[in-house]
Amino acid sequence: MKSFGGLWLKICSVENLHRAMLCAARGKRTRGPVVSFLGDSGNELDTLRQELLAGCYRPAPFIQFGVLDPKPRMISCASFRDRVVHHAVCDLIGPFLERSFIADSFPCRIGKGAHRAVSRAQDLTRRYPFFAKLDVRRYFDSIDHDILVGILRPRFREKPLTELLETIIQFPLPGQNPGKGIPIGNLTSQWFANTYLNGVDHMAKEYLRVDGYIRYMDDMVLFDSSHQRLSDAVGLLIEWLLGNRKLEIKQERMIIAPVRDGLPFLGWRVFPGMLRLQSTRYLRSRRLVRSREHVFQTGGITGNQLAASVNAVLASIRYLRPEFRFDTLGKMLEDV
């Protein structure tokens, strides 16, 4: 495995930290902690830089809150100061991690994303008659710190950098068992989570050699022209995940079926000749739009802000179904 050096001083440079600060502040400049940091950015960045160079940087405790949509989960939000560090690190190490990713890994990557993952999945349903759908039980909560550190350490030669990565990974996450779990919502977590399953991507493509494979975070889909070969590959994949990553597949939600039955994937049911929006995705999208409309009607946001919110909710849907309109969703829901 190739390792990379010459990154540490670039990460800690004044220019990189300043750029990371601006990235972390994007869209959040009116929030109190961000306003405070930006107002004294010279001193804040200098102190942060000295801590990084001296090896004494330590993250602040997470701010936690629960969300119910699309499913109940706990979000652990890093302080703004820590998010500056996350951007400074990820923007430098990201391109080197990216080199090892396969083309059919779609989460949190430039030029990828959920909508392109669905398009690719439909392309594969047109080429192969069977699919197997797998997803990991409590993925972010189950990531093992020692295994993750063991994956990252050989890739970067500089000890200060690997020690910083260990500090970020091993920082205690409230409510989690020691040595387990990374916080949902952090930039570092997106890169770490994608890297953690990179090994299974290569196993599926290069060792199991299934006809087709795609992954979006912990949702994995295998395609093959043989139902038996697909079943055998799934068994080996489950065994590898448990033995090498300490991850468990949700057996009750595992599907091995013909593509004509429709592949449930990222809020869609994917068929070779059509895409159907799943009812849960439809209801969630409609609820989000109506809630923003209510805020607009009570004067909480402007018309431009409402339009931006609606576009954010509908962007990936309209990418896949350009004809999508809420005034025609009654008919669309009947098709789900």
PDB file of C-alpha atoms in Angstrom, residues 114-269:
ATOM      1  CA  ALA A 114     -27.498   9.689  -4.134  1.00  0.00           C
ATOM      2  CA  HIS A 115     -29.173  10.663  -7.396  1.00  0.00           C
ATOM      3  CA  ARG A 116     -26.260   9.386  -9.481  1.00  0.00           C
ATOM      4  CA  ALA A 117     -26.186   6.217  -7.385  1.00  0.00           C
ATOM      5  CA  VAL A 118     -29.827   5.556  -8.270  1.00  0.00           C
ATOM      6  CA  SER A 119     -29.115   6.184 -11.965  1.00  0.00           C
ATOM      7  CA  ARG A 120     -26.215   3.756 -11.853  1.00  0.00           C
ATOM      8  CA  ALA A 121     -28.357   1.181 -10.037  1.00  0.00           C
ATOM      9  CA  GLN A 122     -30.979   1.405 -12.776  1.00  0.00           C
ATOM     10  CA  ASP A 123     -28.302   0.935 -15.413  1.00  0.00           C
ATOM     11  CA  LEU A 124     -27.192  -2.259 -13.652  1.00  0.00           C
ATOM     12  CA  THR A 125     -30.788  -3.555 -13.393  1.00  0.00           C
ATOM     13  CA  ARG A 126     -30.942  -3.336 -17.188  1.00  0.00           C
ATOM     14  CA  ARG A 127     -27.843  -5.475 -17.564  1.00  0.00           C
ATOM     15  CA  TYR A 128     -28.257  -8.237 -14.959  1.00  0.00           C
ATOM     16  CA  PRO A 129     -31.341 -10.242 -13.910  1.00  0.00           C
ATOM     17  CA  PHE A 130     -30.718 -10.593 -10.146  1.00  0.00           C
ATOM     18  CA  PHE A 131     -29.759  -8.263  -7.302  1.00  0.00           C
ATOM     19  CA  ALA A 132     -28.868  -8.581  -3.619  1.00  0.00           C
ATOM     20  CA  LYS A 133     -29.488  -5.596  -1.313  1.00  0.00           C
ATOM     21  CA  LEU A 134     -27.591  -5.338   1.995  1.00  0.00           C
ATOM     22  CA  ASP A 135     -27.220  -2.670   4.633  1.00  0.00           C
ATOM     23  CA  VAL A 136     -25.295  -2.535   7.881  1.00  0.00           C
ATOM     24  CA  ARG A 137     -26.935  -2.440  11.283  1.00  0.00           C
ATOM     25  CA  ARG A 138     -26.200   0.865  13.092  1.00  0.00           C
ATOM     26  CA  TYR A 139     -23.251   1.575  10.818  1.00  0.00           C
ATOM     27  CA  PHE A 140     -21.802   4.797  12.273  1.00  0.00           C
ATOM     28  CA  ASP A 141     -22.265   3.494  15.827  1.00  0.00           C
ATOM     29  CA  SER A 142     -20.518   0.211  14.970  1.00  0.00           C
ATOM     30  CA  ILE A 143     -17.299   1.515  13.408  1.00  0.00           C
ATOM     31  CA  ASP A 144     -14.375   0.177  15.428  1.00  0.00           C
ATOM     32  CA  HIS A 145     -11.748   2.807  16.301  1.00  0.00           C
ATOM     33  CA  ASP A 146      -8.773   0.448  16.287  1.00  0.00           C
ATOM     34  CA  ILE A 147      -9.702  -0.968  12.895  1.00  0.00           C
ATOM     35  CA  LEU A 148     -10.246   2.503  11.419  1.00  0.00           C
ATOM     36  CA  VAL A 149      -6.940   3.783  12.786  1.00  0.00           C
ATOM     37  CA  GLY A 150      -5.271   0.652  11.417  1.00  0.00           C
ATOM     38  CA  ILE A 151      -6.658   1.417   7.963  1.00  0.00           C
ATOM     39  CA  LEU A 152      -5.561   5.069   7.976  1.00  0.00           C
ATOM     40  CA  ARG A 153      -2.178   4.903   9.717  1.00  0.00           C
ATOM     41  CA  PRO A 154      -0.275   3.110   6.907  1.00  0.00           C
ATOM     42  CA  ARG A 155      -1.499   5.626   4.338  1.00  0.00           C
ATOM     43  CA  PHE A 156       0.130   8.696   5.880  1.00  0.00           C
ATOM     44  CA  ARG A 157       3.793   8.720   6.866  1.00  0.00           C
ATOM     45  CA  GLU A 158       3.881  11.754   9.150  1.00  0.00           C
ATOM     46  CA  LYS A 159       3.396  10.904  12.818  1.00  0.00           C
ATOM     47  CA  PRO A 160       1.777  14.255  13.796  1.00  0.00           C
ATOM     48  CA  LEU A 161      -0.888  13.693  11.137  1.00  0.00           C
ATOM     49  CA  THR A 162      -1.669  10.125  12.172  1.00  0.00           C
ATOM     50  CA  GLU A 163      -1.783  11.220  15.828  1.00  0.00           C
ATOM     51  CA  LEU A 164      -4.274  13.966  14.952  1.00  0.00           C
ATOM     52  CA  LEU A 165      -6.447  11.480  13.054  1.00  0.00           C
ATOM     53  CA  GLU A 166      -6.377   9.166  16.084  1.00  0.00           C
ATOM     54  CA  THR A 167      -7.343  12.068  18.366  1.00  0.00           C
ATOM     55  CA  ILE A 168     -10.359  12.876  16.189  1.00  0.00           C
ATOM     56  CA  ILE A 169     -11.428   9.224  15.814  1.00  0.00           C
ATOM     57  CA  GLN A 170     -10.972   8.229  19.456  1.00  0.00           C
ATOM     58  CA  PHE A 171     -12.533  11.319  21.033  1.00  0.00           C
ATOM     59  CA  PRO A 172     -15.328   9.979  23.304  1.00  0.00           C
ATOM     60  CA  LEU A 173     -18.787   9.960  21.765  1.00  0.00           C
ATOM     61  CA  PRO A 174     -21.526  10.307  24.426  1.00  0.00           C
ATOM     62  CA  GLY A 175     -23.753   7.265  24.694  1.00  0.00           C
ATOM     63  CA  GLN A 176     -21.342   4.975  22.824  1.00  0.00           C
ATOM     64  CA  ASN A 177     -19.246   2.095  24.054  1.00  0.00           C
ATOM     65  CA  PRO A 178     -15.536   2.977  24.357  1.00  0.00           C
ATOM     66  CA  GLY A 179     -13.661   2.339  21.141  1.00  0.00           C
ATOM     67  CA  LYS A 180     -16.800   2.339  19.000  1.00  0.00           C
ATOM     68  CA  GLY A 181     -18.673   4.827  16.858  1.00  0.00           C
ATOM     69  CA  ILE A 182     -18.027   8.031  14.949  1.00  0.00           C
ATOM     70  CA  PRO A 183     -20.337  11.060  15.063  1.00  0.00           C
ATOM     71  CA  ILE A 184     -22.991  11.526  12.403  1.00  0.00           C
ATOM     72  CA  GLY A 185     -22.743  15.006  10.906  1.00  0.00           C
ATOM     73  CA  ASN A 186     -18.996  15.650  10.869  1.00  0.00           C
ATOM     74  CA  LEU A 187     -16.978  16.079   7.671  1.00  0.00           C
ATOM     75  CA  THR A 188     -14.315  13.718   9.006  1.00  0.00           C
ATOM     76  CA  SER A 189     -16.964  11.073   9.664  1.00  0.00           C
ATOM     77  CA  GLN A 190     -18.048  11.101   6.017  1.00  0.00           C
ATOM     78  CA  TRP A 191     -14.489  10.405   4.854  1.00  0.00           C
ATOM     79  CA  PHE A 192     -13.801   7.880   7.608  1.00  0.00           C
ATOM     80  CA  ALA A 193     -17.061   5.982   7.013  1.00  0.00           C
ATOM     81  CA  ASN A 194     -16.423   5.767   3.280  1.00  0.00           C
ATOM     82  CA  THR A 195     -12.849   4.600   3.847  1.00  0.00           C
ATOM     83  CA  TYR A 196     -13.954   1.988   6.397  1.00  0.00           C
ATOM     84  CA  LEU A 197     -15.995   0.130   3.760  1.00  0.00           C
ATOM     85  CA  ASN A 198     -13.565   0.661   0.900  1.00  0.00           C
ATOM     86  CA  GLY A 199     -12.147  -2.794   1.544  1.00  0.00           C
ATOM     87  CA  VAL A 200     -15.498  -4.485   0.994  1.00  0.00           C
ATOM     88  CA  ASP A 201     -15.872  -2.597  -2.299  1.00  0.00           C
ATOM     89  CA  HIS A 202     -12.622  -4.074  -3.577  1.00  0.00           C
ATOM     90  CA  MET A 203     -13.532  -7.526  -2.282  1.00  0.00           C
ATOM     91  CA  ALA A 204     -16.836  -7.483  -4.164  1.00  0.00           C
ATOM     92  CA  LYS A 205     -15.288  -6.215  -7.391  1.00  0.00           C
ATOM     93  CA  GLU A 206     -11.911  -7.966  -7.403  1.00  0.00           C
ATOM     94  CA  TYR A 207     -12.242 -11.145  -5.312  1.00  0.00           C
ATOM     95  CA  LEU A 208     -15.907 -12.120  -5.537  1.00  0.00           C
ATOM     96  CA  ARG A 209     -16.040 -10.667  -9.063  1.00  0.00           C
ATOM     97  CA  VAL A 210     -19.799 -10.215  -9.089  1.00  0.00           C
ATOM     98  CA  ASP A 211     -21.156  -8.886 -12.373  1.00  0.00           C
ATOM     99  CA  GLY A 212     -22.167  -5.545 -10.854  1.00  0.00           C
ATOM    100  CA  TYR A 213     -21.790  -3.727  -7.532  1.00  0.00           C
ATOM    101  CA  ILE A 214     -22.722  -0.338  -6.105  1.00  0.00           C
ATOM    102  CA  ARG A 215     -22.494   1.233  -2.636  1.00  0.00           C
ATOM    103  CA  TYR A 216     -23.945   4.339  -1.066  1.00  0.00           C
ATOM    104  CA  MET A 217     -22.475   4.574   2.465  1.00  0.00           C
ATOM    105  CA  ASP A 218     -23.640   1.348   4.161  1.00  0.00           C
ATOM    106  CA  ASP A 219     -26.211   0.392   1.493  1.00  0.00           C
ATOM    107  CA  MET A 220     -24.651  -2.205  -0.815  1.00  0.00           C
ATOM    108  CA  VAL A 221     -26.191  -3.766  -3.908  1.00  0.00           C
ATOM    109  CA  LEU A 222     -24.716  -6.688  -5.832  1.00  0.00           C
ATOM    110  CA  PHE A 223     -25.874  -7.762  -9.298  1.00  0.00           C
ATOM    111  CA  ASP A 224     -25.279 -11.004 -11.141  1.00  0.00           C
ATOM    112  CA  SER A 225     -26.633 -13.170 -13.928  1.00  0.00           C
ATOM    113  CA  SER A 226     -26.665 -16.191 -11.572  1.00  0.00           C
ATOM    114  CA  HIS A 227     -28.899 -16.340  -8.481  1.00  0.00           C
ATOM    115  CA  GLN A 228     -26.722 -19.046  -6.902  1.00  0.00           C
ATOM    116  CA  ARG A 229     -23.479 -17.132  -7.501  1.00  0.00           C
ATOM    117  CA  LEU A 230     -25.090 -14.056  -6.006  1.00  0.00           C
ATOM    118  CA  SER A 231     -26.194 -15.962  -2.893  1.00  0.00           C
ATOM    119  CA  ASP A 232     -22.687 -17.381  -2.449  1.00  0.00           C
ATOM    120  CA  ALA A 233     -21.135 -13.920  -2.823  1.00  0.00           C
ATOM    121  CA  VAL A 234     -23.506 -12.459  -0.240  1.00  0.00           C
ATOM    122  CA  GLY A 235     -22.521 -15.137   2.281  1.00  0.00           C
ATOM    123  CA  LEU A 236     -18.824 -14.420   1.806  1.00  0.00           C
ATOM    124  CA  LEU A 237     -19.409 -10.660   2.008  1.00  0.00           C
ATOM    125  CA  ILE A 238     -21.312 -10.984   5.291  1.00  0.00           C
ATOM    126  CA  GLU A 239     -18.547 -13.164   6.704  1.00  0.00           C
ATOM    127  CA  TRP A 240     -15.864 -10.658   5.621  1.00  0.00           C
ATOM    128  CA  LEU A 241     -17.696  -7.693   7.138  1.00  0.00           C
ATOM    129  CA  LEU A 242     -18.066  -9.431  10.484  1.00  0.00           C
ATOM    130  CA  GLY A 243     -14.525 -10.779  10.606  1.00  0.00           C
ATOM    131  CA  ASN A 244     -12.651  -7.764   9.211  1.00  0.00           C
ATOM    132  CA  ARG A 245     -14.829  -4.775  10.150  1.00  0.00           C
ATOM    133  CA  LYS A 246     -16.953  -6.096  13.068  1.00  0.00           C
ATOM    134  CA  LEU A 247     -20.089  -5.088  11.200  1.00  0.00           C
ATOM    135  CA  GLU A 248     -23.410  -6.918  11.149  1.00  0.00           C
ATOM    136  CA  ILE A 249     -25.809  -6.980   8.197  1.00  0.00           C
ATOM    137  CA  LYS A 250     -29.526  -6.477   8.865  1.00  0.00           C
ATOM    138  CA  GLN A 251     -30.627  -9.989   7.981  1.00  0.00           C
ATOM    139  CA  GLU A 252     -34.309  -9.055   8.225  1.00  0.00           C
ATOM    140  CA  ARG A 253     -33.884  -6.422   5.502  1.00  0.00           C
ATOM    141  CA  MET A 254     -31.580  -8.367   3.201  1.00  0.00           C
ATOM    142  CA  ILE A 255     -33.100  -9.011  -0.234  1.00  0.00           C
ATOM    143  CA  ILE A 256     -32.026 -11.356  -3.021  1.00  0.00           C
ATOM    144  CA  ALA A 257     -34.490 -11.094  -5.878  1.00  0.00           C
ATOM    145  CA  PRO A 258     -35.001 -10.655  -9.626  1.00  0.00           C
ATOM    146  CA  VAL A 259     -34.636  -7.059 -10.824  1.00  0.00           C
ATOM    147  CA  ARG A 260     -38.182  -7.249 -12.243  1.00  0.00           C
ATOM    148  CA  ASP A 261     -39.434  -7.126  -8.623  1.00  0.00           C
ATOM    149  CA  GLY A 262     -37.869  -3.692  -8.183  1.00  0.00           C
ATOM    150  CA  LEU A 263     -34.812  -2.717  -6.148  1.00  0.00           C
ATOM    151  CA  PRO A 264     -35.589  -0.529  -3.081  1.00  0.00           C
ATOM    152  CA  PHE A 265     -32.709   1.926  -2.988  1.00  0.00           C
ATOM    153  CA  LEU A 266     -32.300   5.405  -1.471  1.00  0.00           C
ATOM    154  CA  GLY A 267     -35.991   6.236  -1.414  1.00  0.00           C
ATOM    155  CA  TRP A 268     -36.774   4.793  -4.843  1.00  0.00           C
ATOM    156  CA  ARG A 269     -37.964   1.493  -6.226  1.00  0.00           C
TER     157      ARG A 269
END
